[in-house]
Amino acid sequence: MERDVTSIVLLLSGPNLNLLGEREPVIYGTATLADHVATATEAAATHGMVVDHLQSNHEGDLIDAIHAARGRCVAIVINPGALTHYAWSIHDALAAFEGPVIELHLSDPKTREPWRHLSVVEPVADQTIAGLGGDGYRLAIDTVAALLAH
Ligand code: DQA
């Protein structure tokens, strides 16, 4: 598919991801959220896309950003943090977005505590990328480009 150079991918980061680099580094690594956003931004540039990033610790902010992406962004990559496991309002907002949705996690929640095994985002995600640490950010963008090309 031909895409305009201004194609925007919305990258959303949920609660506590602002603490990456300091927060449980054994699980989440030592890279900061800014490092991951830079990785995504570089990957997007190779596909002629740009990344708009928002991190919020508030569910409503993420929902507002998803609504604002309708008709403006070509895809959404979202690491919803713990909201992954219970925020049906995020599920519903993503369901109303027309483009590809990639669910992204640094760790693999399905191999962790039982309460992390349910993802309410998974049913509305075109792909889920989990357990690859920071590499997942590059892969998520590459996946967006591949999905848009089909
Ligand atoms: C996470 C996994 C979630 O279970 C957790 O609550 C997070 C981060 C991840 O990236 O591995 O905050 O989404």
mmCIF file with all atom_site columns, C-alpha atoms and ligand atoms in Angstrom:
data_model
loop_
_atom_site.group_PDB
_atom_site.id
_atom_site.type_symbol
_atom_site.label_atom_id
_atom_site.label_alt_id
_atom_site.label_comp_id
_atom_site.label_asym_id
_atom_site.label_entity_id
_atom_site.label_seq_id
_atom_site.pdbx_PDB_ins_code
_atom_site.Cartn_x
_atom_site.Cartn_y
_atom_site.Cartn_z
_atom_site.occupancy
_atom_site.B_iso_or_equiv
_atom_site.pdbx_formal_charge
_atom_site.auth_seq_id
_atom_site.auth_comp_id
_atom_site.auth_asym_id
_atom_site.auth_atom_id
_atom_site.pdbx_PDB_model_num
ATOM   1   C CA . MET A 1 1   ? 0.000   0.000   0.000  1.00 0.00 ? 1   MET A CA 1
ATOM   2   C CA . GLU A 1 2   ? 1.272   3.513   -0.815 1.00 0.00 ? 2   GLU A CA 1
ATOM   3   C CA . ARG A 1 3   ? 1.492   5.547   2.355  1.00 0.00 ? 3   ARG A CA 1
ATOM   4   C CA . ASP A 1 4   ? 1.976   9.251   2.873  1.00 0.00 ? 4   ASP A CA 1
ATOM   5   C CA . VAL A 1 5   ? 5.278   10.121  4.603  1.00 0.00 ? 5   VAL A CA 1
ATOM   6   C CA . THR A 1 6   ? 3.253   11.656  7.387  1.00 0.00 ? 6   THR A CA 1
ATOM   7   C CA . SER A 1 7   ? 1.589   8.369   8.341  1.00 0.00 ? 7   SER A CA 1
ATOM   8   C CA . ILE A 1 8   ? 1.387   8.426   12.127 1.00 0.00 ? 8   ILE A CA 1
ATOM   9   C CA . VAL A 1 9   ? 1.600   5.403   14.398 1.00 0.00 ? 9   VAL A CA 1
ATOM   10  C CA . LEU A 1 10  ? 0.218   6.057   17.867 1.00 0.00 ? 10  LEU A CA 1
ATOM   11  C CA . LEU A 1 11  ? 2.401   4.430   20.532 1.00 0.00 ? 11  LEU A CA 1
ATOM   12  C CA . LEU A 1 12  ? 0.685   4.219   23.899 1.00 0.00 ? 12  LEU A CA 1
ATOM   13  C CA . SER A 1 13  ? 2.314   3.329   27.199 1.00 0.00 ? 13  SER A CA 1
ATOM   14  C CA . GLY A 1 14  ? 0.181   2.598   30.234 1.00 0.00 ? 14  GLY A CA 1
ATOM   15  C CA . PRO A 1 15  ? 0.646   2.876   33.994 1.00 0.00 ? 15  PRO A CA 1
ATOM   16  C CA . ASN A 1 16  ? 4.088   2.605   35.587 1.00 0.00 ? 16  ASN A CA 1
ATOM   17  C CA . LEU A 1 17  ? 5.927   2.403   32.272 1.00 0.00 ? 17  LEU A CA 1
ATOM   18  C CA . ASN A 1 18  ? 7.344   5.878   33.007 1.00 0.00 ? 18  ASN A CA 1
ATOM   19  C CA . LEU A 1 19  ? 9.466   4.088   35.631 1.00 0.00 ? 19  LEU A CA 1
ATOM   20  C CA . LEU A 1 20  ? 11.169  1.759   33.135 1.00 0.00 ? 20  LEU A CA 1
ATOM   21  C CA . GLY A 1 21  ? 14.898  1.612   33.763 1.00 0.00 ? 21  GLY A CA 1
ATOM   22  C CA . GLU A 1 22  ? 14.345  1.764   37.530 1.00 0.00 ? 22  GLU A CA 1
ATOM   23  C CA . ARG A 1 23  ? 11.315  -0.475  37.907 1.00 0.00 ? 23  ARG A CA 1
ATOM   24  C CA . GLU A 1 24  ? 11.975  -4.213  38.441 1.00 0.00 ? 24  GLU A CA 1
ATOM   25  C CA . PRO A 1 25  ? 14.920  -4.253  35.993 1.00 0.00 ? 25  PRO A CA 1
ATOM   26  C CA . VAL A 1 26  ? 15.229  -8.030  36.253 1.00 0.00 ? 26  VAL A CA 1
ATOM   27  C CA . ILE A 1 27  ? 11.802  -8.293  34.591 1.00 0.00 ? 27  ILE A CA 1
ATOM   28  C CA . TYR A 1 28  ? 11.644  -5.171  32.447 1.00 0.00 ? 28  TYR A CA 1
ATOM   29  C CA . GLY A 1 29  ? 15.324  -4.442  31.705 1.00 0.00 ? 29  GLY A CA 1
ATOM   30  C CA . THR A 1 30  ? 17.407  -1.332  32.245 1.00 0.00 ? 30  THR A CA 1
ATOM   31  C CA . ALA A 1 31  ? 16.370  0.641   29.165 1.00 0.00 ? 31  ALA A CA 1
ATOM   32  C CA . THR A 1 32  ? 14.127  3.633   29.773 1.00 0.00 ? 32  THR A CA 1
ATOM   33  C CA . LEU A 1 33  ? 10.820  4.349   28.092 1.00 0.00 ? 33  LEU A CA 1
ATOM   34  C CA . ALA A 1 34  ? 12.585  7.103   26.127 1.00 0.00 ? 34  ALA A CA 1
ATOM   35  C CA . ASP A 1 35  ? 14.994  4.455   24.800 1.00 0.00 ? 35  ASP A CA 1
ATOM   36  C CA . HIS A 1 36  ? 12.067  2.308   23.617 1.00 0.00 ? 36  HIS A CA 1
ATOM   37  C CA . VAL A 1 37  ? 10.313  5.274   22.025 1.00 0.00 ? 37  VAL A CA 1
ATOM   38  C CA . ALA A 1 38  ? 13.554  6.093   20.191 1.00 0.00 ? 38  ALA A CA 1
ATOM   39  C CA . THR A 1 39  ? 13.744  2.503   18.925 1.00 0.00 ? 39  THR A CA 1
ATOM   40  C CA . ALA A 1 40  ? 10.159  2.691   17.668 1.00 0.00 ? 40  ALA A CA 1
ATOM   41  C CA . THR A 1 41  ? 10.744  6.094   16.103 1.00 0.00 ? 41  THR A CA 1
ATOM   42  C CA . GLU A 1 42  ? 13.851  4.880   14.235 1.00 0.00 ? 42  GLU A CA 1
ATOM   43  C CA . ALA A 1 43  ? 12.026  1.773   13.009 1.00 0.00 ? 43  ALA A CA 1
ATOM   44  C CA . ALA A 1 44  ? 9.072   3.893   11.867 1.00 0.00 ? 44  ALA A CA 1
ATOM   45  C CA . ALA A 1 45  ? 11.353  6.198   9.875  1.00 0.00 ? 45  ALA A CA 1
ATOM   46  C CA . THR A 1 46  ? 12.618  3.226   7.863  1.00 0.00 ? 46  THR A CA 1
ATOM   47  C CA . HIS A 1 47  ? 8.995   2.668   6.778  1.00 0.00 ? 47  HIS A CA 1
ATOM   48  C CA . GLY A 1 48  ? 8.229   6.339   6.103  1.00 0.00 ? 48  GLY A CA 1
ATOM   49  C CA . MET A 1 49  ? 6.136   6.653   9.240  1.00 0.00 ? 49  MET A CA 1
ATOM   50  C CA . VAL A 1 50  ? 6.310   8.776   12.380 1.00 0.00 ? 50  VAL A CA 1
ATOM   51  C CA . VAL A 1 51  ? 5.499   7.851   15.977 1.00 0.00 ? 51  VAL A CA 1
ATOM   52  C CA . ASP A 1 52  ? 3.281   9.837   18.296 1.00 0.00 ? 52  ASP A CA 1
ATOM   53  C CA . HIS A 1 53  ? 3.887   8.663   21.854 1.00 0.00 ? 53  HIS A CA 1
ATOM   54  C CA . LEU A 1 54  ? 1.815   9.093   24.988 1.00 0.00 ? 54  LEU A CA 1
ATOM   55  C CA . GLN A 1 55  ? 2.495   7.583   28.392 1.00 0.00 ? 55  GLN A CA 1
ATOM   56  C CA . SER A 1 56  ? -0.171  7.912   31.028 1.00 0.00 ? 56  SER A CA 1
ATOM   57  C CA . ASN A 1 57  ? -0.925  6.424   34.411 1.00 0.00 ? 57  ASN A CA 1
ATOM   58  C CA . HIS A 1 58  ? -4.610  7.215   33.834 1.00 0.00 ? 58  HIS A CA 1
ATOM   59  C CA . GLU A 1 59  ? -6.963  4.963   31.912 1.00 0.00 ? 59  GLU A CA 1
ATOM   60  C CA . GLY A 1 60  ? -9.098  7.843   30.623 1.00 0.00 ? 60  GLY A CA 1
ATOM   61  C CA . ASP A 1 61  ? -6.116  9.610   29.069 1.00 0.00 ? 61  ASP A CA 1
ATOM   62  C CA . LEU A 1 62  ? -5.319  6.486   27.060 1.00 0.00 ? 62  LEU A CA 1
ATOM   63  C CA . ILE A 1 63  ? -8.946  6.165   25.950 1.00 0.00 ? 63  ILE A CA 1
ATOM   64  C CA . ASP A 1 64  ? -9.013  9.821   24.861 1.00 0.00 ? 64  ASP A CA 1
ATOM   65  C CA . ALA A 1 65  ? -5.817  9.259   22.849 1.00 0.00 ? 65  ALA A CA 1
ATOM   66  C CA . ILE A 1 66  ? -7.317  6.193   21.146 1.00 0.00 ? 66  ILE A CA 1
ATOM   67  C CA . HIS A 1 67  ? -10.421 8.205   20.219 1.00 0.00 ? 67  HIS A CA 1
ATOM   68  C CA . ALA A 1 68  ? -8.273  11.048  18.872 1.00 0.00 ? 68  ALA A CA 1
ATOM   69  C CA . ALA A 1 69  ? -6.337  8.555   16.718 1.00 0.00 ? 69  ALA A CA 1
ATOM   70  C CA . ARG A 1 70  ? -9.478  7.691   14.749 1.00 0.00 ? 70  ARG A CA 1
ATOM   71  C CA . GLY A 1 71  ? -9.013  9.056   11.230 1.00 0.00 ? 71  GLY A CA 1
ATOM   72  C CA . ARG A 1 72  ? -5.620  10.545  12.175 1.00 0.00 ? 72  ARG A CA 1
ATOM   73  C CA . CYS A 1 73  ? -3.303  7.584   12.816 1.00 0.00 ? 73  CYS A CA 1
ATOM   74  C CA . VAL A 1 74  ? -2.690  4.568   10.615 1.00 0.00 ? 74  VAL A CA 1
ATOM   75  C CA . ALA A 1 75  ? -2.112  2.152   13.508 1.00 0.00 ? 75  ALA A CA 1
ATOM   76  C CA . ILE A 1 76  ? -1.854  1.855   17.286 1.00 0.00 ? 76  ILE A CA 1
ATOM   77  C CA . VAL A 1 77  ? 0.888   0.073   19.222 1.00 0.00 ? 77  VAL A CA 1
ATOM   78  C CA . ILE A 1 78  ? -0.099  -0.217  22.867 1.00 0.00 ? 78  ILE A CA 1
ATOM   79  C CA . ASN A 1 79  ? 1.616   -1.500  25.969 1.00 0.00 ? 79  ASN A CA 1
ATOM   80  C CA . PRO A 1 80  ? -1.249  -1.040  28.409 1.00 0.00 ? 80  PRO A CA 1
ATOM   81  C CA . GLY A 1 81  ? 0.756   -2.130  31.494 1.00 0.00 ? 81  GLY A CA 1
ATOM   82  C CA . ALA A 1 82  ? -1.477  -3.674  34.130 1.00 0.00 ? 82  ALA A CA 1
ATOM   83  C CA . LEU A 1 83  ? -4.565  -2.238  32.394 1.00 0.00 ? 83  LEU A CA 1
ATOM   84  C CA . THR A 1 84  ? -4.020  -5.120  29.958 1.00 0.00 ? 84  THR A CA 1
ATOM   85  C CA . HIS A 1 85  ? -5.595  -7.457  32.435 1.00 0.00 ? 85  HIS A CA 1
ATOM   86  C CA . TYR A 1 86  ? -8.845  -5.691  33.350 1.00 0.00 ? 86  TYR A CA 1
ATOM   87  C CA . ALA A 1 87  ? -9.493  -2.475  31.370 1.00 0.00 ? 87  ALA A CA 1
ATOM   88  C CA . TRP A 1 88  ? -12.450 -3.415  29.184 1.00 0.00 ? 88  TRP A CA 1
ATOM   89  C CA . SER A 1 89  ? -12.866 0.310   28.437 1.00 0.00 ? 89  SER A CA 1
ATOM   90  C CA . ILE A 1 90  ? -9.534  0.156   26.580 1.00 0.00 ? 90  ILE A CA 1
ATOM   91  C CA . HIS A 1 91  ? -10.767 -2.944  24.753 1.00 0.00 ? 91  HIS A CA 1
ATOM   92  C CA . ASP A 1 92  ? -13.884 -1.060  23.637 1.00 0.00 ? 92  ASP A CA 1
ATOM   93  C CA . ALA A 1 93  ? -11.952 2.047   22.574 1.00 0.00 ? 93  ALA A CA 1
ATOM   94  C CA . LEU A 1 94  ? -9.537  -0.038  20.494 1.00 0.00 ? 94  LEU A CA 1
ATOM   95  C CA . ALA A 1 95  ? -12.487 -1.881  18.926 1.00 0.00 ? 95  ALA A CA 1
ATOM   96  C CA . ALA A 1 96  ? -13.668 1.490   17.577 1.00 0.00 ? 96  ALA A CA 1
ATOM   97  C CA . PHE A 1 97  ? -10.297 2.179   15.915 1.00 0.00 ? 97  PHE A CA 1
ATOM   98  C CA . GLU A 1 98  ? -10.246 1.257   12.234 1.00 0.00 ? 98  GLU A CA 1
ATOM   99  C CA . GLY A 1 99  ? -6.531  0.465   11.714 1.00 0.00 ? 99  GLY A CA 1
ATOM   100 C CA . PRO A 1 100 ? -4.195  -2.291  12.922 1.00 0.00 ? 100 PRO A CA 1
ATOM   101 C CA . VAL A 1 101 ? -3.651  -2.618  16.678 1.00 0.00 ? 101 VAL A CA 1
ATOM   102 C CA . ILE A 1 102 ? -0.509  -4.214  18.109 1.00 0.00 ? 102 ILE A CA 1
ATOM   103 C CA . GLU A 1 103 ? -0.478  -5.272  21.769 1.00 0.00 ? 103 GLU A CA 1
ATOM   104 C CA . LEU A 1 104 ? 3.075   -5.026  23.098 1.00 0.00 ? 104 LEU A CA 1
ATOM   105 C CA . HIS A 1 105 ? 4.690   -6.219  26.324 1.00 0.00 ? 105 HIS A CA 1
ATOM   106 C CA . LEU A 1 106 ? 8.314   -6.259  27.428 1.00 0.00 ? 106 LEU A CA 1
ATOM   107 C CA . SER A 1 107 ? 7.794   -9.380  29.525 1.00 0.00 ? 107 SER A CA 1
ATOM   108 C CA . ASP A 1 108 ? 5.571   -12.318 28.680 1.00 0.00 ? 108 ASP A CA 1
ATOM   109 C CA . PRO A 1 109 ? 2.590   -11.923 31.020 1.00 0.00 ? 109 PRO A CA 1
ATOM   110 C CA . LYS A 1 110 ? 1.306   -15.424 30.200 1.00 0.00 ? 110 LYS A CA 1
ATOM   111 C CA . THR A 1 111 ? 4.347   -16.969 31.909 1.00 0.00 ? 111 THR A CA 1
ATOM   112 C CA . ARG A 1 112 ? 3.984   -14.833 35.041 1.00 0.00 ? 112 ARG A CA 1
ATOM   113 C CA . GLU A 1 113 ? 1.419   -14.659 37.857 1.00 0.00 ? 113 GLU A CA 1
ATOM   114 C CA . PRO A 1 114 ? -1.999  -16.143 36.982 1.00 0.00 ? 114 PRO A CA 1
ATOM   115 C CA . TRP A 1 115 ? -3.748  -12.756 37.164 1.00 0.00 ? 115 TRP A CA 1
ATOM   116 C CA . ARG A 1 116 ? -1.595  -11.583 34.243 1.00 0.00 ? 116 ARG A CA 1
ATOM   117 C CA . HIS A 1 117 ? -2.672  -14.446 31.978 1.00 0.00 ? 117 HIS A CA 1
ATOM   118 C CA . LEU A 1 118 ? -5.886  -12.739 30.853 1.00 0.00 ? 118 LEU A CA 1
ATOM   119 C CA . SER A 1 119 ? -5.479  -9.928  28.323 1.00 0.00 ? 119 SER A CA 1
ATOM   120 C CA . VAL A 1 120 ? -8.649  -7.984  27.588 1.00 0.00 ? 120 VAL A CA 1
ATOM   121 C CA . VAL A 1 121 ? -6.784  -6.225  24.766 1.00 0.00 ? 121 VAL A CA 1
ATOM   122 C CA . GLU A 1 122 ? -5.833  -9.409  22.926 1.00 0.00 ? 122 GLU A CA 1
ATOM   123 C CA . PRO A 1 123 ? -9.294  -9.923  21.337 1.00 0.00 ? 123 PRO A CA 1
ATOM   124 C CA . VAL A 1 124 ? -9.053  -6.555  19.571 1.00 0.00 ? 124 VAL A CA 1
ATOM   125 C CA . ALA A 1 125 ? -5.335  -6.756  18.702 1.00 0.00 ? 125 ALA A CA 1
ATOM   126 C CA . ASP A 1 126 ? -4.187  -7.880  15.268 1.00 0.00 ? 126 ASP A CA 1
ATOM   127 C CA . GLN A 1 127 ? -0.937  -9.136  16.802 1.00 0.00 ? 127 GLN A CA 1
ATOM   128 C CA . THR A 1 128 ? 0.477   -9.508  20.291 1.00 0.00 ? 128 THR A CA 1
ATOM   129 C CA . ILE A 1 129 ? 4.235   -9.188  20.826 1.00 0.00 ? 129 ILE A CA 1
ATOM   130 C CA . ALA A 1 130 ? 5.462   -10.235 24.266 1.00 0.00 ? 130 ALA A CA 1
ATOM   131 C CA . GLY A 1 131 ? 8.622   -11.357 26.013 1.00 0.00 ? 131 GLY A CA 1
ATOM   132 C CA . LEU A 1 132 ? 11.147  -9.794  23.621 1.00 0.00 ? 132 LEU A CA 1
ATOM   133 C CA . GLY A 1 133 ? 12.090  -6.840  25.807 1.00 0.00 ? 133 GLY A CA 1
ATOM   134 C CA . GLY A 1 134 ? 13.046  -3.688  23.927 1.00 0.00 ? 134 GLY A CA 1
ATOM   135 C CA . ASP A 1 135 ? 13.319  -5.552  20.620 1.00 0.00 ? 135 ASP A CA 1
ATOM   136 C CA . GLY A 1 136 ? 9.536   -5.778  20.707 1.00 0.00 ? 136 GLY A CA 1
ATOM   137 C CA . TYR A 1 137 ? 9.266   -2.062  19.931 1.00 0.00 ? 137 TYR A CA 1
ATOM   138 C CA . ARG A 1 138 ? 11.102  -2.467  16.634 1.00 0.00 ? 138 ARG A CA 1
ATOM   139 C CA . LEU A 1 139 ? 9.164   -5.608  15.816 1.00 0.00 ? 139 LEU A CA 1
ATOM   140 C CA . ALA A 1 140 ? 5.846   -3.910  16.594 1.00 0.00 ? 140 ALA A CA 1
ATOM   141 C CA . ILE A 1 141 ? 6.569   -1.140  14.099 1.00 0.00 ? 141 ILE A CA 1
ATOM   142 C CA . ASP A 1 142 ? 7.770   -3.618  11.479 1.00 0.00 ? 142 ASP A CA 1
ATOM   143 C CA . THR A 1 143 ? 4.545   -5.564  12.044 1.00 0.00 ? 143 THR A CA 1
ATOM   144 C CA . VAL A 1 144 ? 2.458   -2.417  11.536 1.00 0.00 ? 144 VAL A CA 1
ATOM   145 C CA . ALA A 1 145 ? 4.237   -1.779  8.228  1.00 0.00 ? 145 ALA A CA 1
ATOM   146 C CA . ALA A 1 146 ? 3.696   -5.390  7.125  1.00 0.00 ? 146 ALA A CA 1
ATOM   147 C CA . LEU A 1 147 ? -0.007  -5.304  8.041  1.00 0.00 ? 147 LEU A CA 1
ATOM   148 C CA . LEU A 1 148 ? -0.517  -2.003  6.213  1.00 0.00 ? 148 LEU A CA 1
ATOM   149 C CA . ALA A 1 149 ? 1.182   -3.433  3.135  1.00 0.00 ? 149 ALA A CA 1
ATOM   150 C CA . HIS A 1 150 ? -1.414  -6.204  2.859  1.00 0.00 ? 150 HIS A CA 1
HETATM 151 C C1 . DQA B 2 .   ? 3.762   -5.281  30.972 1.00 0.00 ? 1   DQA B C1 1
HETATM 152 C C2 . DQA B 2 .   ? 3.194   -6.536  31.616 1.00 0.00 ? 1   DQA B C2 1
HETATM 153 C C3 . DQA B 2 .   ? 2.050   -6.191  32.572 1.00 0.00 ? 1   DQA B C3 1
HETATM 154 O O1 . DQA B 2 .   ? 1.556   -7.360  33.192 1.00 0.00 ? 1   DQA B O1 1
HETATM 155 C C4 . DQA B 2 .   ? 2.562   -5.254  33.659 1.00 0.00 ? 1   DQA B C4 1
HETATM 156 O O2 . DQA B 2 .   ? 1.498   -4.881  34.524 1.00 0.00 ? 1   DQA B O2 1
HETATM 157 C C5 . DQA B 2 .   ? 3.260   -4.072  33.129 1.00 0.00 ? 1   DQA B C5 1
HETATM 158 C C6 . DQA B 2 .   ? 4.177   -4.249  32.001 1.00 0.00 ? 1   DQA B C6 1
HETATM 159 C C7 . DQA B 2 .   ? 5.012   -5.598  30.101 1.00 0.00 ? 1   DQA B C7 1
HETATM 160 O O3 . DQA B 2 .   ? 5.381   -4.751  29.307 1.00 0.00 ? 1   DQA B O3 1
HETATM 161 O O4 . DQA B 2 .   ? 5.610   -6.656  30.254 1.00 0.00 ? 1   DQA B O4 1
HETATM 162 O O5 . DQA B 2 .   ? 3.152   -2.974  33.658 1.00 0.00 ? 1   DQA B O5 1
HETATM 163 O O6 . DQA B 2 .   ? 2.770   -4.726  30.119 1.00 0.00 ? 1   DQA B O6 1
#
